[in-house]
Coordinates of N, CA and C and ligand atoms in Angstrom, one line a residue:
X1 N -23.9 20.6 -28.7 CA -24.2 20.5 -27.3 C -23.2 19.5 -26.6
X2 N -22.6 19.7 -25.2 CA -21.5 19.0 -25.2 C -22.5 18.1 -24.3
X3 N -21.8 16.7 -24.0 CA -22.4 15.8 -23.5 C -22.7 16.4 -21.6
X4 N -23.6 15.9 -21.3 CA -24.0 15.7 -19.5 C -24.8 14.7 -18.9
X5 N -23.9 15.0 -17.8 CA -24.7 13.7 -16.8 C -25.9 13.4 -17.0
X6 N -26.6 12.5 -16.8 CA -28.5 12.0 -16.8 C -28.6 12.6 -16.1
X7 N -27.8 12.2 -14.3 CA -28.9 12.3 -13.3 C -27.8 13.4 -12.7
X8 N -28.1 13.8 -11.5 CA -26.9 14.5 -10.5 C -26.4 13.4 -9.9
X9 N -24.8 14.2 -9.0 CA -24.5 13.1 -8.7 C -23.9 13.8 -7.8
X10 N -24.7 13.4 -6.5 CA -24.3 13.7 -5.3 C -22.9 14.3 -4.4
X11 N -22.8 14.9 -4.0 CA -21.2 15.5 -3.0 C -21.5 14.1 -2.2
X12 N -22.2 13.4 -1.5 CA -22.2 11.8 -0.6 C -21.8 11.5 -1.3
X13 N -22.3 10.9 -3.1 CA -21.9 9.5 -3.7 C -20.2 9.9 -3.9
X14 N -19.9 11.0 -4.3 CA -18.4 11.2 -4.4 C -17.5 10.3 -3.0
X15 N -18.1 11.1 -2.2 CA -17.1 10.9 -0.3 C -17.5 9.9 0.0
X16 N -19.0 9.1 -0.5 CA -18.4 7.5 -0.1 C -17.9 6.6 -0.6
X17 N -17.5 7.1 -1.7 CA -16.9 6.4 -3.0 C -15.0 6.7 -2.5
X18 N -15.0 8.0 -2.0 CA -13.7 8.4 -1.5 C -13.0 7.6 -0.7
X19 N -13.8 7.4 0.4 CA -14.0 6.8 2.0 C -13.0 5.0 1.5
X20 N -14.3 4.7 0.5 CA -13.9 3.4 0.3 C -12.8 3.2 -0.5
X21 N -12.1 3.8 -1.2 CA -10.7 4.1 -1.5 C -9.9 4.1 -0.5
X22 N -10.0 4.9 0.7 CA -9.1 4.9 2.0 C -8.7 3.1 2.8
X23 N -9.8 2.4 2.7 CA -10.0 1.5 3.0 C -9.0 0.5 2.3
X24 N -8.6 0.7 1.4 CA -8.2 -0.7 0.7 C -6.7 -0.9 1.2
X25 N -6.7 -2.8 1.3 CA -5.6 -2.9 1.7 C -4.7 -3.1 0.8
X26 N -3.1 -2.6 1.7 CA -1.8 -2.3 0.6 C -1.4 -3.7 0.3
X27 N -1.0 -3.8 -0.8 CA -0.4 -5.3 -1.8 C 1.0 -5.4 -1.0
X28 N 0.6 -6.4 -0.5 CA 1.6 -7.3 0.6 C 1.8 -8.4 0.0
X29 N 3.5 -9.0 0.1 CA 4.2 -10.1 -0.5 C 4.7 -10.5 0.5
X30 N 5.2 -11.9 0.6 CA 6.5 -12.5 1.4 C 7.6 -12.0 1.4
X31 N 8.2 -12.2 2.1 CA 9.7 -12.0 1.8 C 10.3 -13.2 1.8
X32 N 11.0 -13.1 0.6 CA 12.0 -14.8 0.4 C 12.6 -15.1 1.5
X33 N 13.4 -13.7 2.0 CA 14.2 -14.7 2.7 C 13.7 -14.8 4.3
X34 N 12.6 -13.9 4.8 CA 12.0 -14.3 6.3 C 10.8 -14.7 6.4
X35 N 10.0 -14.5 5.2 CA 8.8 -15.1 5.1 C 8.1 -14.0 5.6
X36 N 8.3 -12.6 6.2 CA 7.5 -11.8 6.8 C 6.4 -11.1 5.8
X37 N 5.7 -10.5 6.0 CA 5.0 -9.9 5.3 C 5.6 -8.6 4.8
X38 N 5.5 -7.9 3.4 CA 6.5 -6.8 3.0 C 5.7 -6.2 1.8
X39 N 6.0 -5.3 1.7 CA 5.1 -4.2 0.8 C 6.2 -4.8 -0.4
X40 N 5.6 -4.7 -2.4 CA 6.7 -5.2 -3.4 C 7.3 -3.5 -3.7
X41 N 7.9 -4.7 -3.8 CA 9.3 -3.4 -4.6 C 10.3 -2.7 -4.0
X42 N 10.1 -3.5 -2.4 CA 10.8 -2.6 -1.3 C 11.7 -3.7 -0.7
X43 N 12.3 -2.8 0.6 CA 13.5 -3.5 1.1 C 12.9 -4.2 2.7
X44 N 12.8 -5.5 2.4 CA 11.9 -5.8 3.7 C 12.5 -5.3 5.4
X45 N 11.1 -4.6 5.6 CA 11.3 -4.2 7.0 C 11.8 -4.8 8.2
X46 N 12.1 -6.0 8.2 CA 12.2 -7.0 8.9 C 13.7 -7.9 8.8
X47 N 14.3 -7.4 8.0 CA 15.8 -8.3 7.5 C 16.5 -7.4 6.7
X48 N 15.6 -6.7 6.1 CA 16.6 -5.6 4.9 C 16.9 -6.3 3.7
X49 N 16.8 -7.0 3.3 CA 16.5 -8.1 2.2 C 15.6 -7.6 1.1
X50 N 16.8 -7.5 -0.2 CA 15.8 -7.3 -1.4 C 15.7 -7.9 -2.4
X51 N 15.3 -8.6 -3.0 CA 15.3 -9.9 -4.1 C 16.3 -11.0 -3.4
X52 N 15.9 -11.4 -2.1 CA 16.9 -12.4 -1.6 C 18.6 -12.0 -1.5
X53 N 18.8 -11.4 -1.9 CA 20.6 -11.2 -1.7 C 20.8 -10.2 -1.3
X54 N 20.5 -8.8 -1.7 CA 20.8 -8.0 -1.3 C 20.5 -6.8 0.0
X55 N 21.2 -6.9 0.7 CA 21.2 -5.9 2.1 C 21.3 -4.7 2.0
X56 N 20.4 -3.5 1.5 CA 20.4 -2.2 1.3 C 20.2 -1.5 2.5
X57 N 19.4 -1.8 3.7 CA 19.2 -1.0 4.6 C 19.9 -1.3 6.1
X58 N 20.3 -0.8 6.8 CA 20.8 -1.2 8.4 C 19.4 -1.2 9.0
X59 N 19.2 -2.9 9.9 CA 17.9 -2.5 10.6 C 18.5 -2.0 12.0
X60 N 17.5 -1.0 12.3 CA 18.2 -0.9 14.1 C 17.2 -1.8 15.0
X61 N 18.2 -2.0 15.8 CA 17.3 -3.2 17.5 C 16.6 -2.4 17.8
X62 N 15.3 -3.0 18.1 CA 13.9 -2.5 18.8 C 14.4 -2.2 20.5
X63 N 14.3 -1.2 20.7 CA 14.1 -1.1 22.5 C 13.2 -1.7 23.0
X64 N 13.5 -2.6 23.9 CA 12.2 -2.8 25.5 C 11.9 -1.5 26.1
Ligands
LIG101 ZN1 12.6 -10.2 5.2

């Protein structure tokens, strides 16, 4: 006999279980060299800066 659930288990308990997955906040670091806040493992949005030395991206000037 293959194993099964005790109880049921609701289509709600799934999607609020879901829901609260949507919610979580993304792992944010410093950036060495601006101090801004920056997602890891990326090229910070704000200077283009990646492990401190390296310039991989062109930022473009924000319009007024
Ligand atoms: Zn930066």
């Amino acid at each position: 006999m293959t194993p099964l659930p005790k109880k049921k288990h609701a289509k709600s308990r799934t999607k609020i279980r879901q829901a609260a997955l949507k919610y979580k906040m993304p792992h944010l670091v410093k950036c060495s060299n601006c101090s801004q806040l920056k997602f890891t493992h990326q090229v910070c949005t704000k200077c283009g800066y990646y492990k401190g030395v390296k310039q991989q991206i062109k930022i473009k000037e924000s319009k007024k």
